[in-house]
mmCIF file of C-alpha atoms in Angstrom:
data_model
loop_
_atom_site.group_PDB
_atom_site.id
_atom_site.type_symbol
_atom_site.label_atom_id
_atom_site.label_comp_id
_atom_site.label_asym_id
_atom_site.label_seq_id
_atom_site.Cartn_x
_atom_site.Cartn_y
_atom_site.Cartn_z
ATOM 1 C CA MET A 1 122.559 128.307 36.595
ATOM 2 C CA LEU A 2 120.928 131.143 34.722
ATOM 3 C CA GLN A 3 117.210 133.102 36.680
ATOM 4 C CA ILE A 4 115.145 135.171 33.340
ATOM 5 C CA LYS A 5 112.681 136.662 35.478
ATOM 6 C CA ASN A 6 109.404 138.827 34.338
ATOM 7 C CA LEU A 7 111.403 140.473 31.549
ATOM 8 C CA ASN A 8 109.989 142.954 29.169
ATOM 9 C CA VAL A 9 111.452 143.650 25.625
ATOM 10 C CA TYR A 10 110.323 146.476 23.148
ATOM 11 C CA TYR A 11 111.369 147.069 19.865
ATOM 12 C CA GLY A 12 109.405 150.921 19.132
ATOM 13 C CA GLY A 13 106.174 149.302 19.345
ATOM 14 C CA ILE A 14 106.354 146.127 19.638
ATOM 15 C CA HIS A 15 106.205 144.036 23.095
ATOM 16 C CA ALA A 16 108.707 140.909 21.983
ATOM 17 C CA LEU A 17 108.478 139.665 25.906
ATOM 18 C CA ARG A 18 106.158 139.481 27.689
ATOM 19 C CA GLY A 19 107.244 138.824 31.614
ATOM 20 C CA VAL A 20 109.068 136.452 30.721
ATOM 21 C CA SER A 21 110.158 133.699 33.265
ATOM 22 C CA ILE A 22 112.429 130.429 32.521
ATOM 23 C CA ASP A 23 115.340 129.154 35.068
ATOM 24 C CA VAL A 24 118.250 127.269 33.286
ATOM 25 C CA LYS A 25 119.962 124.419 36.537
ATOM 26 C CA GLU A 26 123.454 124.159 35.500
ATOM 27 C CA GLY A 27 123.812 120.417 33.797
ATOM 28 C CA ASP A 28 120.560 120.885 31.810
ATOM 29 C CA VAL A 29 119.467 121.437 28.543
ATOM 30 C CA VAL A 30 116.456 123.380 28.474
ATOM 31 C CA SER A 31 114.607 123.698 24.826
ATOM 32 C CA ILE A 32 113.048 127.151 23.674
ATOM 33 C CA ILE A 33 110.820 126.221 21.448
ATOM 34 C CA GLY A 34 108.141 128.584 19.470
ATOM 35 C CA SER A 35 106.867 129.698 15.528
ATOM 36 C CA ASN A 36 109.305 131.890 14.167
ATOM 37 C CA GLY A 37 108.759 135.610 15.726
ATOM 38 C CA ALA A 38 108.171 133.925 18.804
ATOM 39 C CA GLY A 39 111.127 135.895 20.162
ATOM 40 C CA LYS A 40 113.342 133.087 21.379
ATOM 41 C CA SER A 41 116.094 134.780 19.572
ATOM 42 C CA THR A 42 115.294 138.210 21.709
ATOM 43 C CA LEU A 43 115.741 136.179 25.011
ATOM 44 C CA LEU A 44 118.735 134.597 23.671
ATOM 45 C CA ASN A 45 119.789 138.570 22.277
ATOM 46 C CA CYS A 46 118.839 139.170 26.057
ATOM 47 C CA ILE A 47 120.888 136.769 27.918
ATOM 48 C CA SER A 48 124.036 138.077 25.083
ATOM 49 C CA GLY A 49 123.937 141.440 26.334
ATOM 50 C CA ILE A 50 122.576 142.925 22.140
ATOM 51 C CA VAL A 51 119.796 142.901 23.355
ATOM 52 C CA LYS A 52 118.110 146.141 26.639
ATOM 53 C CA PRO A 53 115.436 144.694 28.216
ATOM 54 C CA LYS A 54 112.761 147.007 29.625
ATOM 55 C CA GLU A 55 112.228 145.409 32.711
ATOM 56 C CA GLY A 56 112.623 142.225 34.593
ATOM 57 C CA GLU A 57 116.391 140.812 35.683
ATOM 58 C CA ILE A 58 118.344 138.208 34.304
ATOM 59 C CA LEU A 59 120.627 135.990 37.590
ATOM 60 C CA TYR A 60 124.093 133.974 36.253
ATOM 61 C CA LYS A 61 124.960 132.320 39.732
ATOM 62 C CA GLY A 62 122.825 133.694 41.870
ATOM 63 C CA GLN A 63 124.747 137.532 40.768
ATOM 64 C CA PRO A 64 122.661 140.312 38.378
ATOM 65 C CA LEU A 65 124.209 138.882 35.230
ATOM 66 C CA ALA A 66 127.365 141.796 33.885
ATOM 67 C CA LYS A 67 125.344 144.235 31.027
ATOM 68 C CA ALA A 68 127.988 144.815 28.423
ATOM 69 C CA PRO A 69 128.729 141.066 26.040
ATOM 70 C CA HIS A 70 132.340 141.583 26.614
ATOM 71 C CA LYS A 71 131.952 140.952 30.637
ATOM 72 C CA ILE A 72 129.252 138.471 29.579
ATOM 73 C CA VAL A 73 131.958 136.205 27.536
ATOM 74 C CA GLU A 74 134.333 136.309 30.206
ATOM 75 C CA SER A 75 132.010 135.283 33.425
ATOM 76 C CA GLY A 76 131.558 131.804 30.921
ATOM 77 C CA ILE A 77 128.464 132.209 28.618
ATOM 78 C CA CYS A 78 128.372 132.247 24.981
ATOM 79 C CA GLN A 79 126.413 132.355 22.298
ATOM 80 C CA VAL A 80 126.237 130.682 18.457
ATOM 81 C CA PRO A 81 123.894 133.156 16.890
ATOM 82 C CA GLU A 82 121.540 132.053 13.976
ATOM 83 C CA GLY A 83 122.609 131.829 11.347
ATOM 84 C CA ARG A 84 125.949 129.985 10.955
ATOM 85 C CA ILE A 85 127.961 134.044 11.709
ATOM 86 C CA ILE A 86 131.337 132.759 10.600
ATOM 87 C CA PHE A 87 134.919 134.786 9.149
ATOM 88 C CA ALA A 88 134.119 133.764 5.880
ATOM 89 C CA ASN A 89 137.688 135.357 5.294
ATOM 90 C CA LEU A 90 139.928 133.684 8.505
ATOM 91 C CA THR A 91 140.981 129.194 7.789
ATOM 92 C CA VAL A 92 138.829 126.626 10.324
ATOM 93 C CA LYS A 93 141.873 127.434 12.632
ATOM 94 C CA GLU A 94 141.530 131.052 12.754
ATOM 95 C CA ASN A 95 137.758 131.100 13.302
ATOM 96 C CA LEU A 96 138.445 128.799 16.431
ATOM 97 C CA TYR A 97 141.441 130.373 17.635
ATOM 98 C CA MET A 98 138.581 133.573 17.389
ATOM 99 C CA GLY A 99 136.887 131.916 19.594
ATOM 100 C CA ALA A 100 139.346 131.796 22.692
ATOM 101 C CA PHE A 101 140.063 136.018 21.704
ATOM 102 C CA LEU A 102 139.496 137.241 25.375
ATOM 103 C CA ARG A 103 141.529 133.733 26.886
ATOM 104 C CA LYS A 104 144.720 133.903 28.715
ATOM 105 C CA ASP A 105 145.701 130.433 29.372
ATOM 106 C CA LYS A 106 147.380 129.297 26.039
ATOM 107 C CA ASP A 107 148.177 125.780 26.987
ATOM 108 C CA LYS A 108 144.249 125.107 28.121
ATOM 109 C CA ILE A 109 143.468 127.069 24.431
ATOM 110 C CA GLU A 110 145.841 124.055 22.728
ATOM 111 C CA GLU A 111 143.649 121.268 24.554
ATOM 112 C CA ASP A 112 140.555 122.855 24.131
ATOM 113 C CA LEU A 113 141.927 123.072 20.123
ATOM 114 C CA LYS A 114 142.334 119.143 20.363
ATOM 115 C CA GLY A 115 138.772 118.434 21.987
ATOM 116 C CA ILE A 116 137.608 120.712 19.224
ATOM 117 C CA PHE A 117 139.016 118.309 16.847
ATOM 118 C CA LYS A 118 137.506 115.350 18.261
ATOM 119 C CA LEU A 119 134.473 116.895 18.648
ATOM 120 C CA PHE A 120 133.948 117.804 15.102
ATOM 121 C CA PRO A 121 136.113 115.384 13.491
ATOM 122 C CA ARG A 122 135.292 117.619 9.879
ATOM 123 C CA LEU A 123 137.273 120.437 11.068
ATOM 124 C CA ASP A 124 139.976 118.992 11.783
ATOM 125 C CA GLU A 125 140.674 117.527 7.806
ATOM 126 C CA ARG A 126 140.111 121.043 6.976
ATOM 127 C CA ILE A 127 142.004 123.118 9.796
ATOM 128 C CA ASN A 128 143.320 125.517 6.772
ATOM 129 C CA GLN A 129 140.315 125.808 4.358
ATOM 130 C CA VAL A 130 138.852 129.521 3.722
ATOM 131 C CA ALA A 131 135.702 129.134 6.414
ATOM 132 C CA GLY A 132 133.762 130.777 4.104
ATOM 133 C CA THR A 133 133.966 127.698 1.194
ATOM 134 C CA LEU A 134 132.378 124.915 3.947
ATOM 135 C CA SER A 135 129.634 123.373 3.243
ATOM 136 C CA GLY A 136 125.925 124.727 5.570
ATOM 137 C CA GLY A 137 126.718 121.662 7.964
ATOM 138 C CA GLU A 138 130.104 122.282 8.272
ATOM 139 C CA GLN A 139 130.440 126.025 8.747
ATOM 140 C CA GLN A 140 127.363 124.985 11.573
ATOM 141 C CA MET A 141 129.539 122.985 13.455
ATOM 142 C CA LEU A 142 132.553 125.778 13.103
ATOM 143 C CA ALA A 143 130.064 128.212 14.644
ATOM 144 C CA MET A 144 129.723 125.493 17.503
ATOM 145 C CA GLY A 145 133.304 125.232 17.700
ATOM 146 C CA ARG A 146 133.962 128.272 18.571
ATOM 147 C CA GLY A 147 131.550 129.146 20.494
ATOM 148 C CA ILE A 148 133.592 126.102 22.783
ATOM 149 C CA MET A 149 136.283 128.053 22.395
ATOM 150 C CA SER A 150 136.002 131.148 24.591
ATOM 151 C CA ASN A 151 135.047 128.008 27.672
ATOM 152 C CA PRO A 152 132.219 128.779 28.832
ATOM 153 C CA ASN A 153 130.160 127.489 31.466
ATOM 154 C CA LEU A 154 126.337 127.948 29.406
ATOM 155 C CA VAL A 155 125.914 127.890 25.575
ATOM 156 C CA LEU A 156 123.153 129.567 23.935
ATOM 157 C CA LEU A 157 122.131 127.719 21.091
ATOM 158 C CA ASP A 158 120.102 129.772 18.323
ATOM 159 C CA GLU A 159 118.371 127.196 15.713
ATOM 160 C CA PRO A 160 121.723 125.030 15.809
ATOM 161 C CA SER A 161 119.330 122.783 12.859
ATOM 162 C CA LEU A 162 118.243 125.747 10.567
ATOM 163 C CA GLY A 163 118.473 125.156 6.611
ATOM 164 C CA LEU A 164 120.627 122.131 7.398
ATOM 165 C CA ALA A 165 120.243 118.929 5.198
ATOM 166 C CA PRO A 166 118.358 115.936 7.414
ATOM 167 C CA LEU A 167 122.373 113.863 7.346
ATOM 168 C CA PHE A 168 124.028 117.196 9.630
ATOM 169 C CA ILE A 169 120.361 118.092 11.487
ATOM 170 C CA LYS A 170 120.599 114.545 12.899
ATOM 171 C CA THR A 171 125.049 115.135 13.605
ATOM 172 C CA ILE A 172 124.391 118.445 14.981
ATOM 173 C CA PHE A 173 122.124 117.000 17.550
ATOM 174 C CA GLU A 174 123.967 114.239 18.671
ATOM 175 C CA ILE A 175 126.808 117.152 19.472
ATOM 176 C CA VAL A 176 124.883 119.081 21.458
ATOM 177 C CA GLU A 177 124.708 115.427 23.601
ATOM 178 C CA GLU A 178 128.162 115.872 23.880
ATOM 179 C CA ILE A 179 128.623 118.998 24.647
ATOM 180 C CA GLN A 180 126.327 118.015 27.609
ATOM 181 C CA ASN A 181 128.589 115.652 28.324
ATOM 182 C CA MET A 182 131.437 117.998 28.648
ATOM 183 C CA GLY A 183 130.375 119.423 31.717
ATOM 184 C CA LYS A 184 128.156 122.186 29.544
ATOM 185 C CA THR A 185 124.569 123.516 30.263
ATOM 186 C CA ILE A 186 123.089 124.808 26.999
ATOM 187 C CA LEU A 187 120.289 127.058 26.262
ATOM 188 C CA LEU A 188 118.690 125.849 22.979
ATOM 189 C CA VAL A 189 116.205 127.584 21.103
ATOM 190 C CA GLU A 190 114.707 125.632 17.718
ATOM 191 C CA GLN A 191 112.495 125.476 15.152
ATOM 192 C CA ASN A 192 112.543 121.761 14.976
ATOM 193 C CA ALA A 193 110.454 121.020 18.689
ATOM 194 C CA TYR A 194 111.139 117.096 18.159
ATOM 195 C CA LYS A 195 114.424 117.196 17.702
ATOM 196 C CA ALA A 196 115.175 120.351 20.539
ATOM 197 C CA LEU A 197 112.474 118.073 22.575
ATOM 198 C CA SER A 198 114.330 114.635 22.774
ATOM 199 C CA VAL A 199 117.891 116.608 23.487
ATOM 200 C CA ALA A 200 116.186 118.712 26.725
ATOM 201 C CA ASN A 201 115.467 117.918 30.074
ATOM 202 C CA LYS A 202 113.265 121.121 30.414
ATOM 203 C CA ALA A 203 111.309 122.941 27.470
ATOM 204 C CA TYR A 204 109.223 126.238 27.369
ATOM 205 C CA ILE A 205 107.342 127.001 24.702
ATOM 206 C CA LEU A 206 107.156 130.828 23.055
ATOM 207 C CA GLU A 207 104.087 132.061 21.381
ATOM 208 C CA GLN A 208 104.533 136.176 21.112
ATOM 209 C CA GLY A 209 106.188 136.514 23.124
ATOM 210 C CA VAL A 210 104.894 135.000 26.006
ATOM 211 C CA VAL A 211 105.830 131.836 27.515
ATOM 212 C CA THR A 212 102.306 129.704 27.513
ATOM 213 C CA LEU A 213 103.853 126.441 27.995
ATOM 214 C CA GLU A 214 106.861 124.518 30.406
ATOM 215 C CA GLY A 215 107.802 121.233 31.540
ATOM 216 C CA ASN A 216 109.569 118.232 31.978
ATOM 217 C CA ALA A 217 111.163 118.321 27.833
ATOM 218 C CA LYS A 218 109.828 113.973 27.401
ATOM 219 C CA ASP A 219 106.651 114.668 29.221
ATOM 220 C CA LEU A 220 106.257 118.253 26.924
ATOM 221 C CA LEU A 221 106.942 115.360 23.762
ATOM 222 C CA LYS A 222 103.623 113.382 24.082
ATOM 223 C CA ASP A 223 101.429 116.541 25.258
ATOM 224 C CA GLU A 224 98.756 115.733 22.392
ATOM 225 C CA ARG A 225 98.581 119.468 22.167
ATOM 226 C CA ILE A 226 102.012 120.142 21.138
ATOM 227 C CA GLN A 227 101.998 117.419 18.747
ATOM 228 C CA GLU A 228 99.489 119.529 16.806
ATOM 229 C CA ALA A 229 100.873 122.631 16.709
ATOM 230 C CA TYR A 230 104.671 122.089 16.847
ATOM 231 C CA LEU A 231 104.871 118.277 15.758
ATOM 232 C CA GLY A 232 102.414 118.171 12.840
ATOM 233 C CA LYS A 233 100.173 115.122 14.259
ATOM 234 C CA LYS A 234 96.512 115.730 14.507
ATOM 235 C CA HIS A 235 94.145 114.488 17.089
#
């Protein structure tokens, strides 16, 4: 579904991504793990069209990816940004409708809204509540729900568990699996390496803008280097 080949990104004199290549197969959850400043969010922002790479190629379904962010959304890619960036002064329902802003299929939008409330019952309970008054976990659910309302094939999730209480983290990763079960493909950027590897089919380790390791996520969970660097286990 998505192929990234030899991506190089600079912020001024900083070489943020260095020859990054990744493949995302349809229906998979692919996790990108790495510490702060590794280039994970930069990678997602390149796919979304927010950051322009200096070199490299991004193919979506075998074709060069559109350049304009709204065209990328129209093509079936949505990004749920880091930090739960919601419309704080709008209600839950209004936020969700904003996710469907580019869509014309009104009946399907209403059907998808019901699906969101099934996936996130808490949002249904707070349908008319102003989004800025929700808890952090509820805001994360809303950001994910709003993304799904664009009816994407590929969902880019940027640090969905960041700053959340353990109970909400568990819920968020259960929902990641539910989204995959809906037939969506997911590219997940996450600092919680254990959770990210537990839900993924494939994973990439990104360190200082370079892919240093890739493979089957379950195998990487058992890798001693990963356990020591990211899972806090010493050998």
